[in-house]
Short mmCIF file of C-alpha atoms in Angstrom, two decimals:
data_model
loop_
_atom_site.label_atom_id
_atom_site.label_comp_id
_atom_site.label_asym_id
_atom_site.label_seq_id
_atom_site.Cartn_x
_atom_site.Cartn_y
_atom_site.Cartn_z
CA ASN A 1 -4.87 -29.47 2.64
CA ALA A 2 -5.92 -28.23 -1.17
CA GLY A 3 -7.41 -25.03 0.56
CA VAL A 4 -10.14 -23.21 -1.98
CA THR A 5 -10.78 -25.19 -5.19
CA GLN A 6 -12.37 -23.81 -8.64
CA THR A 7 -14.06 -25.54 -11.02
CA PRO A 8 -13.56 -25.36 -14.26
CA LYS A 9 -10.40 -22.61 -14.73
CA PHE A 10 -11.82 -21.43 -17.92
CA GLN A 11 -15.77 -21.61 -19.70
CA VAL A 12 -16.58 -20.21 -22.24
CA LEU A 13 -20.91 -19.90 -22.67
CA LYS A 14 -23.72 -18.98 -25.65
CA THR A 15 -26.01 -16.03 -24.42
CA GLY A 16 -29.20 -17.83 -22.77
CA GLN A 17 -27.28 -21.07 -21.28
CA SER A 18 -27.03 -21.62 -17.53
CA MET A 19 -24.34 -23.05 -15.21
CA THR A 20 -22.26 -23.21 -12.41
CA LEU A 21 -19.25 -22.52 -10.81
CA GLN A 22 -17.86 -24.96 -8.28
CA CYS A 23 -16.41 -23.65 -5.24
CA ALA A 24 -15.33 -26.30 -2.60
CA GLN A 25 -12.70 -25.96 0.36
CA ASP A 26 -11.43 -28.83 2.87
CA MET A 27 -10.44 -26.05 5.86
CA ASN A 28 -14.19 -26.54 7.44
CA HIS A 29 -14.59 -22.50 7.54
CA GLU A 30 -18.70 -21.64 8.28
CA TYR A 31 -17.68 -18.02 5.70
CA MET A 32 -18.30 -18.13 2.09
CA SER A 33 -18.48 -15.51 -0.26
CA TRP A 34 -18.41 -15.51 -4.19
CA TYR A 35 -16.97 -11.59 -5.84
CA ARG A 36 -16.97 -11.35 -9.41
CA GLN A 37 -13.75 -9.16 -11.11
CA ASP A 38 -13.94 -6.77 -14.26
CA PRO A 39 -10.99 -5.65 -15.83
CA GLY A 40 -9.03 -2.88 -14.39
CA MET A 41 -11.39 -2.90 -11.69
CA GLY A 42 -12.52 -4.14 -7.43
CA LEU A 43 -13.43 -7.20 -7.23
CA ARG A 44 -17.02 -7.03 -5.88
CA LEU A 45 -19.07 -9.89 -3.82
CA ILE A 46 -21.62 -11.38 -4.74
CA HIS A 47 -23.31 -13.19 -3.07
CA TYR A 48 -21.60 -14.84 1.27
CA SER A 49 -22.25 -17.95 3.01
CA VAL A 50 -21.74 -17.27 6.77
CA GLY A 51 -22.87 -21.54 7.38
CA ALA A 52 -24.32 -24.64 5.78
CA GLY A 53 -28.08 -23.26 5.40
CA ILE A 54 -27.87 -19.37 5.36
CA THR A 55 -27.23 -17.51 2.18
CA ASP A 56 -27.19 -14.22 1.71
CA GLN A 57 -27.37 -11.63 -0.98
CA GLY A 58 -24.06 -9.47 -1.86
CA GLU A 59 -23.43 -5.94 -4.05
CA VAL A 60 -24.26 -7.87 -7.64
CA PRO A 61 -26.32 -10.74 -6.84
CA ASN A 62 -28.43 -10.10 -9.92
CA GLY A 63 -28.12 -13.10 -12.51
CA TYR A 64 -26.93 -15.51 -9.67
CA ASN A 65 -28.06 -18.16 -7.59
CA VAL A 66 -26.30 -19.95 -4.44
CA SER A 67 -26.95 -22.45 -2.18
CA ARG A 68 -24.91 -23.67 0.84
CA SER A 69 -26.31 -27.51 1.50
CA THR A 70 -23.03 -28.36 3.17
CA THR A 71 -19.96 -26.28 4.83
CA GLU A 72 -17.38 -27.49 1.98
CA ASP A 73 -19.56 -26.63 -1.00
CA PHE A 74 -20.89 -23.33 -2.81
CA PRO A 75 -21.93 -22.96 -5.63
CA LEU A 76 -22.64 -20.15 -7.67
CA ARG A 77 -25.50 -20.84 -10.64
CA LEU A 78 -25.95 -18.38 -13.57
CA LEU A 79 -29.43 -18.89 -14.40
CA SER A 80 -29.22 -17.39 -17.87
CA ALA A 81 -26.01 -16.43 -19.63
CA ALA A 82 -25.52 -12.73 -20.26
CA PRO A 83 -22.37 -10.87 -21.66
CA SER A 84 -22.56 -8.10 -18.84
CA GLN A 85 -21.42 -11.79 -17.06
CA THR A 86 -18.04 -12.28 -18.51
CA SER A 87 -15.44 -11.16 -15.69
CA VAL A 88 -12.84 -13.98 -13.36
CA TYR A 89 -15.31 -15.16 -10.52
CA PHE A 90 -13.52 -16.06 -7.05
CA CYS A 91 -13.83 -17.91 -4.03
CA ALA A 92 -12.87 -17.31 -0.62
CA SER A 93 -13.68 -18.81 2.81
CA SER A 94 -12.36 -17.84 6.05
CA TYR A 95 -13.27 -18.63 9.85
CA SER A 96 -13.49 -16.99 13.74
CA ARG A 97 -12.61 -18.42 16.64
CA ARG A 98 -13.75 -16.06 19.66
CA GLY A 99 -14.49 -13.02 18.19
CA ALA A 100 -10.48 -13.17 16.79
CA ASN A 101 -10.74 -12.70 12.79
CA TYR A 102 -8.73 -14.43 10.16
CA GLY A 103 -7.97 -13.54 6.45
CA TYR A 104 -10.11 -14.78 3.60
CA THR A 105 -8.50 -17.99 2.31
CA PHE A 106 -9.52 -17.40 -1.87
CA GLY A 107 -9.10 -20.50 -5.09
CA SER A 108 -7.02 -18.89 -8.40
CA GLY A 109 -10.39 -18.34 -10.62
CA THR A 110 -12.71 -18.73 -12.36
CA ARG A 111 -12.17 -16.70 -16.09
CA LEU A 112 -15.73 -16.67 -17.85
CA THR A 113 -16.89 -15.63 -20.88
CA VAL A 114 -20.27 -14.76 -22.61
CA VAL A 115 -20.87 -15.06 -26.14
CA ASP B 1 -17.40 -0.28 7.05
CA ALA B 2 -15.37 2.24 6.67
CA LYS B 3 -13.55 3.97 3.35
CA THR B 4 -10.32 3.43 2.26
CA THR B 5 -7.71 5.98 0.64
CA GLN B 6 -4.73 5.24 -0.85
CA PRO B 7 -2.93 5.66 -3.95
CA PRO B 8 -3.53 4.62 -7.12
CA SER B 9 0.86 3.66 -7.79
CA MET B 10 3.26 3.11 -6.42
CA ASP B 11 7.48 2.12 -7.25
CA CYS B 12 9.47 0.53 -5.56
CA ALA B 13 13.80 -0.57 -6.00
CA GLU B 14 14.23 -4.31 -5.69
CA GLY B 15 15.86 -4.73 -2.13
CA ARG B 16 14.69 -1.51 -0.33
CA ALA B 17 11.64 -1.06 2.08
CA ALA B 18 8.10 -0.91 0.17
CA ASN B 19 5.81 1.65 2.75
CA LEU B 20 2.29 1.72 1.20
CA PRO B 21 -0.20 4.23 3.51
CA CYS B 22 -3.81 3.64 3.51
CA ASN B 23 -6.21 6.26 5.12
CA HIS B 24 -9.38 5.60 6.93
CA SER B 25 -10.89 8.50 8.52
CA THR B 26 -13.99 7.18 9.78
CA ILE B 27 -12.85 4.13 11.12
CA SER B 28 -14.87 3.30 14.29
CA GLY B 29 -13.84 1.33 17.31
CA ASN B 30 -14.94 -2.11 16.47
CA GLU B 31 -12.92 -1.86 12.41
CA TYR B 32 -9.97 -3.73 11.44
CA VAL B 33 -7.57 -3.13 8.96
CA TYR B 34 -7.26 -5.93 6.99
CA TRP B 35 -4.73 -6.17 3.79
CA TYR B 36 -4.05 -8.22 0.74
CA ARG B 37 -2.49 -8.34 -2.50
CA GLN B 38 -3.63 -9.93 -5.97
CA ILE B 39 -1.24 -10.71 -8.11
CA HIS B 40 -1.65 -11.10 -11.43
CA SER B 41 -4.30 -12.65 -12.79
CA GLN B 42 -4.39 -14.90 -9.46
CA GLY B 43 -6.67 -14.80 -5.71
CA PRO B 44 -5.80 -12.15 -3.38
CA GLN B 45 -3.72 -13.36 -0.53
CA TYR B 46 -4.00 -12.42 2.46
CA ILE B 47 -1.12 -10.53 3.98
CA ILE B 48 -1.69 -9.11 7.64
CA HIS B 49 -4.24 -7.33 9.75
CA GLY B 50 -4.69 -5.60 13.38
CA LEU B 51 -7.12 -3.45 15.57
CA LYS B 52 -4.39 -1.09 16.54
CA ASN B 53 -1.55 -2.40 18.13
CA ASN B 54 1.16 -2.24 15.30
CA GLU B 55 1.25 -6.08 14.13
CA THR B 56 4.45 -8.40 12.26
CA ASN B 57 3.84 -11.40 9.86
CA GLU B 58 6.41 -13.42 7.93
CA MET B 59 5.88 -11.90 4.89
CA ALA B 60 4.93 -7.82 6.43
CA SER B 61 4.07 -5.51 8.88
CA LEU B 62 1.60 -3.10 9.88
CA ILE B 63 2.11 0.38 11.82
CA ILE B 64 -1.16 1.96 12.63
CA THR B 65 -1.61 5.39 13.47
CA GLU B 66 -2.67 5.80 17.46
CA ASP B 67 -5.68 7.64 16.22
CA ARG B 68 -6.35 4.64 14.15
CA LYS B 69 -7.57 7.17 11.03
CA SER B 70 -4.41 5.81 8.76
CA SER B 71 -2.04 2.83 8.31
CA THR B 72 1.12 1.68 6.97
CA LEU B 73 1.86 -1.23 5.47
CA ILE B 74 5.56 -2.69 4.91
CA LEU B 75 6.62 -4.76 2.91
CA PRO B 76 10.83 -5.25 4.23
CA HIS B 77 12.92 -6.28 1.46
CA ALA B 78 10.37 -5.96 -1.61
CA THR B 79 11.40 -8.67 -3.98
CA LEU B 80 10.45 -9.03 -7.89
CA ARG B 81 7.46 -10.86 -7.74
CA ASP B 82 5.98 -8.80 -4.40
CA THR B 83 4.80 -7.11 -8.02
CA ALA B 84 0.94 -6.68 -7.21
CA VAL B 85 -2.04 -4.04 -6.98
CA TYR B 86 -2.36 -3.46 -2.84
CA TYR B 87 -5.56 -3.50 -1.26
CA CYS B 88 -6.76 -1.81 1.94
CA ILE B 89 -9.79 -2.89 3.98
CA VAL B 90 -11.39 -2.46 7.27
CA ARG B 91 -14.17 -3.54 8.56
CA ARG B 92 -16.21 -4.97 11.56
CA SER B 93 -15.85 -8.32 12.48
CA SER B 94 -18.99 -10.33 12.93
CA GLY B 95 -22.01 -11.54 10.96
CA SER B 96 -22.57 -10.05 7.16
CA ALA B 97 -20.22 -7.29 7.85
CA ARG B 98 -17.85 -9.64 7.51
CA GLN B 99 -17.99 -9.45 3.68
CA LEU B 100 -14.84 -7.76 2.31
CA THR B 101 -15.89 -4.35 0.26
CA PHE B 102 -12.66 -4.40 -2.08
CA GLY B 103 -11.96 -0.78 -3.43
CA SER B 104 -9.01 -0.14 -6.15
CA GLY B 105 -6.57 -0.43 -4.11
CA THR B 106 -2.21 0.35 -5.06
CA GLN B 107 -0.82 -0.86 -7.64
CA LEU B 108 3.19 -1.49 -6.54
CA THR B 109 5.17 -2.62 -8.73
CA VAL B 110 9.04 -3.50 -7.61
CA LEU B 111 11.61 -2.41 -10.16
CA PRO B 112 15.53 -4.25 -10.77
#
């Protein structure tokens, strides 16, 4: 199992450019999330999905779009990059069975710089 | 989800037990206590979770007080590789409440 795979690992964008951060998991987890982490701060939830075809907004959704067409993939799209979106982005997945909770598995992150 | 309070930093000598406290005085009956850690520049790593009973796995032990208003994560024999930010998170089990709300955590430094 590869776990949660994020690509790219590093990216530099110019203000106004768009791009998609990729996230894939091979564990058949129904829950997937995107977080951002600014320097010296904790993680903040951007968007999440509780299953294919279902997405919802988290704490800081503005400027980002997501879709969940398959269980495995949960891409995050930046529509028009801004310097305030310079951050490290983490994707995570999880599952539950018969009400039992299981911990999230996180990817290794995408370090994005917007200039 | 209930709010948690953790000390901003702690030191521990290598080989000794590291005891990381977390206060969650407003926890509800259906909320679990989760612990994650984040080693510098890496994605957070799940450690352990519990509802009301003490839990132990290969990484750590979780002690939850009887009134569930506080808990302690115990790393029995801390190593230099355990230096990380440790997050205590309280949340329910279902639907949108399954998302994680991270606070500022405790920076644990294991000293040689």
